[in-house]
Structure formats: structure tokens, C-alpha cells
Amino acid sequence: MNLIREKNTPVMEQYLNLKAQYTDHLLFYRLGDFYELFFDDAIKAAKLLNIVLTKRGNSNGQEIPMCGVPAHSSESYLHKLIDLGFKVAICDQLETADEAKKRGYKSIVKRAVL
């Protein structure tokens, strides 16, 4: 997977850093009440899970493919992907947005693959 590493938002840069560690997994990346997938992961997951493929922002002038599922119902989607033979990494938030703001206005929510 060729992930563009220039001109990204801090959140997308965080995603790309995590994805680089899990290149052979579909990365479920927690953003608020949803798990989002980006780039090639989004294209694959949207087709396999029969969910909408959309776009989120740009990376070097190109739109970023994205799909997502509500966190409260993510388990069934995860099981389907695993049953289909995919490896899945789950990246969760380790703090709330309010906690991140207390660290500074430019701080983003801490996340890690669990």
C-alpha cells in the first residue's frame, strides 16, 4: 500500500503512523463514536461489509477513501472480516477529546492498537 506522507492533518498522520505498523491488517481507527477505515482498507471493507464508501479530506490533493461503522455495532463487522480471513487491528482512543484539549489546543486524542 502506497500511503502518501505529505500535507496530512495531525489525525491522518497519526493514522498513517499506526497503519505503517499493521500493513497486513485492516485498521479500524476510532474517531468518536465510529471506527473508520481509510485508503485501500476502506475500499476493501466497504465492498465486503456492504457499507458506503465515501471520502474524507485530501492527502496531497487526492481525496482519501473512507468508510466507517458505529463503534457500538462494530463487533459484527469485525467478525465478518475475520471470518473472511482478514486480519484486523483495532485502534482505540485512550482519552477523550476534552482530555486532549487540556494538554493543549493542538493536541490530538491519544490512540493505540489494543
mmCIF file with all atom_site columns, C-alpha atoms in Angstrom:
data_model
loop_
_atom_site.group_PDB
_atom_site.id
_atom_site.type_symbol
_atom_site.label_atom_id
_atom_site.label_alt_id
_atom_site.label_comp_id
_atom_site.label_asym_id
_atom_site.label_entity_id
_atom_site.label_seq_id
_atom_site.pdbx_PDB_ins_code
_atom_site.Cartn_x
_atom_site.Cartn_y
_atom_site.Cartn_z
_atom_site.occupancy
_atom_site.B_iso_or_equiv
_atom_site.pdbx_formal_charge
_atom_site.auth_seq_id
_atom_site.auth_comp_id
_atom_site.auth_asym_id
_atom_site.auth_atom_id
_atom_site.pdbx_PDB_model_num
ATOM 1   C CA . MET A 1 1   ? 0.000   0.000   0.000  1.00 0.00 ? 1   MET A CA 1
ATOM 2   C CA . ASN A 1 2   ? 1.378   3.364   -1.001 1.00 0.00 ? 2   ASN A CA 1
ATOM 3   C CA . LEU A 1 3   ? 0.328   5.849   1.671  1.00 0.00 ? 3   LEU A CA 1
ATOM 4   C CA . ILE A 1 4   ? 1.097   9.473   0.931  1.00 0.00 ? 4   ILE A CA 1
ATOM 5   C CA . ARG A 1 5   ? 3.015   11.062  3.817  1.00 0.00 ? 5   ARG A CA 1
ATOM 6   C CA . GLU A 1 6   ? 2.903   14.767  2.935  1.00 0.00 ? 6   GLU A CA 1
ATOM 7   C CA . LYS A 1 7   ? 0.388   17.509  3.739  1.00 0.00 ? 7   LYS A CA 1
ATOM 8   C CA . ASN A 1 8   ? -1.764  15.479  6.125  1.00 0.00 ? 8   ASN A CA 1
ATOM 9   C CA . THR A 1 9   ? -3.807  16.602  9.101  1.00 0.00 ? 9   THR A CA 1
ATOM 10  C CA . PRO A 1 10  ? -2.437  15.576  12.517 1.00 0.00 ? 10  PRO A CA 1
ATOM 11  C CA . VAL A 1 11  ? -5.172  12.939  12.853 1.00 0.00 ? 11  VAL A CA 1
ATOM 12  C CA . MET A 1 12  ? -4.369  11.472  9.432  1.00 0.00 ? 12  MET A CA 1
ATOM 13  C CA . GLU A 1 13  ? -0.654  11.497  10.241 1.00 0.00 ? 13  GLU A CA 1
ATOM 14  C CA . GLN A 1 14  ? -1.424  9.581   13.445 1.00 0.00 ? 14  GLN A CA 1
ATOM 15  C CA . TYR A 1 15  ? -3.454  7.092   11.404 1.00 0.00 ? 15  TYR A CA 1
ATOM 16  C CA . LEU A 1 16  ? -0.663  6.634   8.855  1.00 0.00 ? 16  LEU A CA 1
ATOM 17  C CA . ASN A 1 17  ? 1.916   6.046   11.594 1.00 0.00 ? 17  ASN A CA 1
ATOM 18  C CA . LEU A 1 18  ? -0.266  3.328   13.115 1.00 0.00 ? 18  LEU A CA 1
ATOM 19  C CA . LYS A 1 19  ? -1.135  1.808   9.741  1.00 0.00 ? 19  LYS A CA 1
ATOM 20  C CA . ALA A 1 20  ? 2.583   1.535   8.918  1.00 0.00 ? 20  ALA A CA 1
ATOM 21  C CA . GLN A 1 21  ? 2.870   -0.863  11.882 1.00 0.00 ? 21  GLN A CA 1
ATOM 22  C CA . TYR A 1 22  ? -0.067  -3.004  10.714 1.00 0.00 ? 22  TYR A CA 1
ATOM 23  C CA . THR A 1 23  ? 0.320   -3.139  6.952  1.00 0.00 ? 23  THR A CA 1
ATOM 24  C CA . ASP A 1 24  ? -1.173  -6.639  6.673  1.00 0.00 ? 24  ASP A CA 1
ATOM 25  C CA . HIS A 1 25  ? -4.254  -5.741  8.754  1.00 0.00 ? 25  HIS A CA 1
ATOM 26  C CA . LEU A 1 26  ? -7.412  -3.767  8.120  1.00 0.00 ? 26  LEU A CA 1
ATOM 27  C CA . LEU A 1 27  ? -7.101  -0.928  10.630 1.00 0.00 ? 27  LEU A CA 1
ATOM 28  C CA . PHE A 1 28  ? -10.284 0.054   12.485 1.00 0.00 ? 28  PHE A CA 1
ATOM 29  C CA . TYR A 1 29  ? -9.412  3.565   13.691 1.00 0.00 ? 29  TYR A CA 1
ATOM 30  C CA . ARG A 1 30  ? -11.654 5.058   16.391 1.00 0.00 ? 30  ARG A CA 1
ATOM 31  C CA . LEU A 1 31  ? -12.922 8.574   15.722 1.00 0.00 ? 31  LEU A CA 1
ATOM 32  C CA . GLY A 1 32  ? -15.549 9.495   18.289 1.00 0.00 ? 32  GLY A CA 1
ATOM 33  C CA . ASP A 1 33  ? -18.483 7.097   18.050 1.00 0.00 ? 33  ASP A CA 1
ATOM 34  C CA . PHE A 1 34  ? -17.223 5.355   14.893 1.00 0.00 ? 34  PHE A CA 1
ATOM 35  C CA . TYR A 1 35  ? -14.445 3.096   13.704 1.00 0.00 ? 35  TYR A CA 1
ATOM 36  C CA . GLU A 1 36  ? -13.173 4.458   10.403 1.00 0.00 ? 36  GLU A CA 1
ATOM 37  C CA . LEU A 1 37  ? -11.103 2.800   7.699  1.00 0.00 ? 37  LEU A CA 1
ATOM 38  C CA . PHE A 1 38  ? -9.103  4.753   5.136  1.00 0.00 ? 38  PHE A CA 1
ATOM 39  C CA . PHE A 1 39  ? -7.359  4.296   1.785  1.00 0.00 ? 39  PHE A CA 1
ATOM 40  C CA . ASP A 1 40  ? -7.198  0.688   0.494  1.00 0.00 ? 40  ASP A CA 1
ATOM 41  C CA . ASP A 1 41  ? -8.636  -0.646  3.775  1.00 0.00 ? 41  ASP A CA 1
ATOM 42  C CA . ALA A 1 42  ? -11.769 1.442   3.206  1.00 0.00 ? 42  ALA A CA 1
ATOM 43  C CA . ILE A 1 43  ? -12.170 0.258   -0.375 1.00 0.00 ? 43  ILE A CA 1
ATOM 44  C CA . LYS A 1 44  ? -11.890 -3.406  0.664  1.00 0.00 ? 44  LYS A CA 1
ATOM 45  C CA . ALA A 1 45  ? -14.064 -3.129  3.777  1.00 0.00 ? 45  ALA A CA 1
ATOM 46  C CA . ALA A 1 46  ? -16.840 -1.138  2.105  1.00 0.00 ? 46  ALA A CA 1
ATOM 47  C CA . LYS A 1 47  ? -17.222 -3.823  -0.550 1.00 0.00 ? 47  LYS A CA 1
ATOM 48  C CA . LEU A 1 48  ? -17.002 -6.766  1.856  1.00 0.00 ? 48  LEU A CA 1
ATOM 49  C CA . LEU A 1 49  ? -19.290 -5.244  4.501  1.00 0.00 ? 49  LEU A CA 1
ATOM 50  C CA . ASN A 1 50  ? -21.719 -3.685  2.034  1.00 0.00 ? 50  ASN A CA 1
ATOM 51  C CA . ILE A 1 51  ? -21.314 -0.227  3.577  1.00 0.00 ? 51  ILE A CA 1
ATOM 52  C CA . VAL A 1 52  ? -20.963 3.162   1.935  1.00 0.00 ? 52  VAL A CA 1
ATOM 53  C CA . LEU A 1 53  ? -17.547 4.183   0.631  1.00 0.00 ? 53  LEU A CA 1
ATOM 54  C CA . THR A 1 54  ? -17.074 7.925   0.927  1.00 0.00 ? 54  THR A CA 1
ATOM 55  C CA . LYS A 1 55  ? -14.182 10.361  1.149  1.00 0.00 ? 55  LYS A CA 1
ATOM 56  C CA . ARG A 1 56  ? -12.582 12.343  3.939  1.00 0.00 ? 56  ARG A CA 1
ATOM 57  C CA . GLY A 1 57  ? -10.338 15.290  3.213  1.00 0.00 ? 57  GLY A CA 1
ATOM 58  C CA . ASN A 1 58  ? -7.325  15.231  0.950  1.00 0.00 ? 58  ASN A CA 1
ATOM 59  C CA . SER A 1 59  ? -3.796  13.949  1.002  1.00 0.00 ? 59  SER A CA 1
ATOM 60  C CA . ASN A 1 60  ? -1.524  15.683  -1.493 1.00 0.00 ? 60  ASN A CA 1
ATOM 61  C CA . GLY A 1 61  ? -4.537  16.897  -3.428 1.00 0.00 ? 61  GLY A CA 1
ATOM 62  C CA . GLN A 1 62  ? -6.184  13.482  -3.695 1.00 0.00 ? 62  GLN A CA 1
ATOM 63  C CA . GLU A 1 63  ? -9.364  12.563  -1.848 1.00 0.00 ? 63  GLU A CA 1
ATOM 64  C CA . ILE A 1 64  ? -8.956  9.909   0.852  1.00 0.00 ? 64  ILE A CA 1
ATOM 65  C CA . PRO A 1 65  ? -11.336 6.916   0.545  1.00 0.00 ? 65  PRO A CA 1
ATOM 66  C CA . MET A 1 66  ? -13.141 6.291   3.839  1.00 0.00 ? 66  MET A CA 1
ATOM 67  C CA . CYS A 1 67  ? -15.830 4.078   5.325  1.00 0.00 ? 67  CYS A CA 1
ATOM 68  C CA . GLY A 1 68  ? -16.916 3.517   8.881  1.00 0.00 ? 68  GLY A CA 1
ATOM 69  C CA . VAL A 1 69  ? -19.143 1.633   11.268 1.00 0.00 ? 69  VAL A CA 1
ATOM 70  C CA . PRO A 1 70  ? -20.686 2.719   14.574 1.00 0.00 ? 70  PRO A CA 1
ATOM 71  C CA . ALA A 1 71  ? -18.495 1.642   17.479 1.00 0.00 ? 71  ALA A CA 1
ATOM 72  C CA . HIS A 1 72  ? -21.465 0.158   19.341 1.00 0.00 ? 72  HIS A CA 1
ATOM 73  C CA . SER A 1 73  ? -22.137 -2.291  16.493 1.00 0.00 ? 73  SER A CA 1
ATOM 74  C CA . SER A 1 74  ? -18.568 -2.887  15.328 1.00 0.00 ? 74  SER A CA 1
ATOM 75  C CA . GLU A 1 75  ? -18.315 -6.425  16.683 1.00 0.00 ? 75  GLU A CA 1
ATOM 76  C CA . SER A 1 76  ? -20.476 -7.976  13.957 1.00 0.00 ? 76  SER A CA 1
ATOM 77  C CA . TYR A 1 77  ? -18.453 -6.203  11.241 1.00 0.00 ? 77  TYR A CA 1
ATOM 78  C CA . LEU A 1 78  ? -15.189 -7.335  12.809 1.00 0.00 ? 78  LEU A CA 1
ATOM 79  C CA . HIS A 1 79  ? -16.373 -10.948 12.990 1.00 0.00 ? 79  HIS A CA 1
ATOM 80  C CA . LYS A 1 80  ? -17.423 -10.887 9.341  1.00 0.00 ? 80  LYS A CA 1
ATOM 81  C CA . LEU A 1 81  ? -13.989 -9.670  8.215  1.00 0.00 ? 81  LEU A CA 1
ATOM 82  C CA . ILE A 1 82  ? -12.195 -12.192 10.413 1.00 0.00 ? 82  ILE A CA 1
ATOM 83  C CA . ASP A 1 83  ? -14.445 -14.993 9.135  1.00 0.00 ? 83  ASP A CA 1
ATOM 84  C CA . LEU A 1 84  ? -13.469 -13.948 5.599  1.00 0.00 ? 84  LEU A CA 1
ATOM 85  C CA . GLY A 1 85  ? -9.800  -14.449 6.529  1.00 0.00 ? 85  GLY A CA 1
ATOM 86  C CA . PHE A 1 86  ? -8.721  -10.862 7.143  1.00 0.00 ? 86  PHE A CA 1
ATOM 87  C CA . LYS A 1 87  ? -6.514  -9.709  9.980  1.00 0.00 ? 87  LYS A CA 1
ATOM 88  C CA . VAL A 1 88  ? -7.992  -6.726  11.803 1.00 0.00 ? 88  VAL A CA 1
ATOM 89  C CA . ALA A 1 89  ? -6.236  -4.252  14.102 1.00 0.00 ? 89  ALA A CA 1
ATOM 90  C CA . ILE A 1 90  ? -8.409  -2.141  16.399 1.00 0.00 ? 90  ILE A CA 1
ATOM 91  C CA . CYS A 1 91  ? -7.099  1.305   17.251 1.00 0.00 ? 91  CYS A CA 1
ATOM 92  C CA . ASP A 1 92  ? -8.984  2.833   20.154 1.00 0.00 ? 92  ASP A CA 1
ATOM 93  C CA . GLN A 1 93  ? -8.954  6.212   21.842 1.00 0.00 ? 93  GLN A CA 1
ATOM 94  C CA . LEU A 1 94  ? -7.026  6.296   25.117 1.00 0.00 ? 94  LEU A CA 1
ATOM 95  C CA . GLU A 1 95  ? -8.549  9.603   26.213 1.00 0.00 ? 95  GLU A CA 1
ATOM 96  C CA . THR A 1 96  ? -11.471 11.869  25.448 1.00 0.00 ? 96  THR A CA 1
ATOM 97  C CA . ALA A 1 97  ? -11.315 14.909  23.204 1.00 0.00 ? 97  ALA A CA 1
ATOM 98  C CA . ASP A 1 98  ? -11.684 17.086  26.315 1.00 0.00 ? 98  ASP A CA 1
ATOM 99  C CA . GLU A 1 99  ? -8.655  15.428  27.911 1.00 0.00 ? 99  GLU A CA 1
ATOM 100 C CA . ALA A 1 100 ? -6.631  16.055  24.752 1.00 0.00 ? 100 ALA A CA 1
ATOM 101 C CA . LYS A 1 101 ? -7.659  19.725  24.762 1.00 0.00 ? 101 LYS A CA 1
ATOM 102 C CA . LYS A 1 102 ? -6.374  20.093  28.323 1.00 0.00 ? 102 LYS A CA 1
ATOM 103 C CA . ARG A 1 103 ? -2.922  19.116  27.061 1.00 0.00 ? 103 ARG A CA 1
ATOM 104 C CA . GLY A 1 104 ? -3.030  21.960  24.520 1.00 0.00 ? 104 GLY A CA 1
ATOM 105 C CA . TYR A 1 105 ? -5.133  23.279  21.671 1.00 0.00 ? 105 TYR A CA 1
ATOM 106 C CA . LYS A 1 106 ? -3.057  21.442  19.052 1.00 0.00 ? 106 LYS A CA 1
ATOM 107 C CA . SER A 1 107 ? -3.103  18.109  20.874 1.00 0.00 ? 107 SER A CA 1
ATOM 108 C CA . ILE A 1 108 ? -4.903  15.232  19.230 1.00 0.00 ? 108 ILE A CA 1
ATOM 109 C CA . VAL A 1 109 ? -6.567  12.356  21.041 1.00 0.00 ? 109 VAL A CA 1
ATOM 110 C CA . LYS A 1 110 ? -4.103  9.642   22.036 1.00 0.00 ? 110 LYS A CA 1
ATOM 111 C CA . ARG A 1 111 ? -4.802  6.335   20.318 1.00 0.00 ? 111 ARG A CA 1
ATOM 112 C CA . ALA A 1 112 ? -3.229  2.886   20.288 1.00 0.00 ? 112 ALA A CA 1
ATOM 113 C CA . VAL A 1 113 ? -3.877  -0.523  18.789 1.00 0.00 ? 113 VAL A CA 1
ATOM 114 C CA . LEU A 1 114 ? -5.166  -2.731  21.570 1.00 0.00 ? 114 LEU A CA 1
#
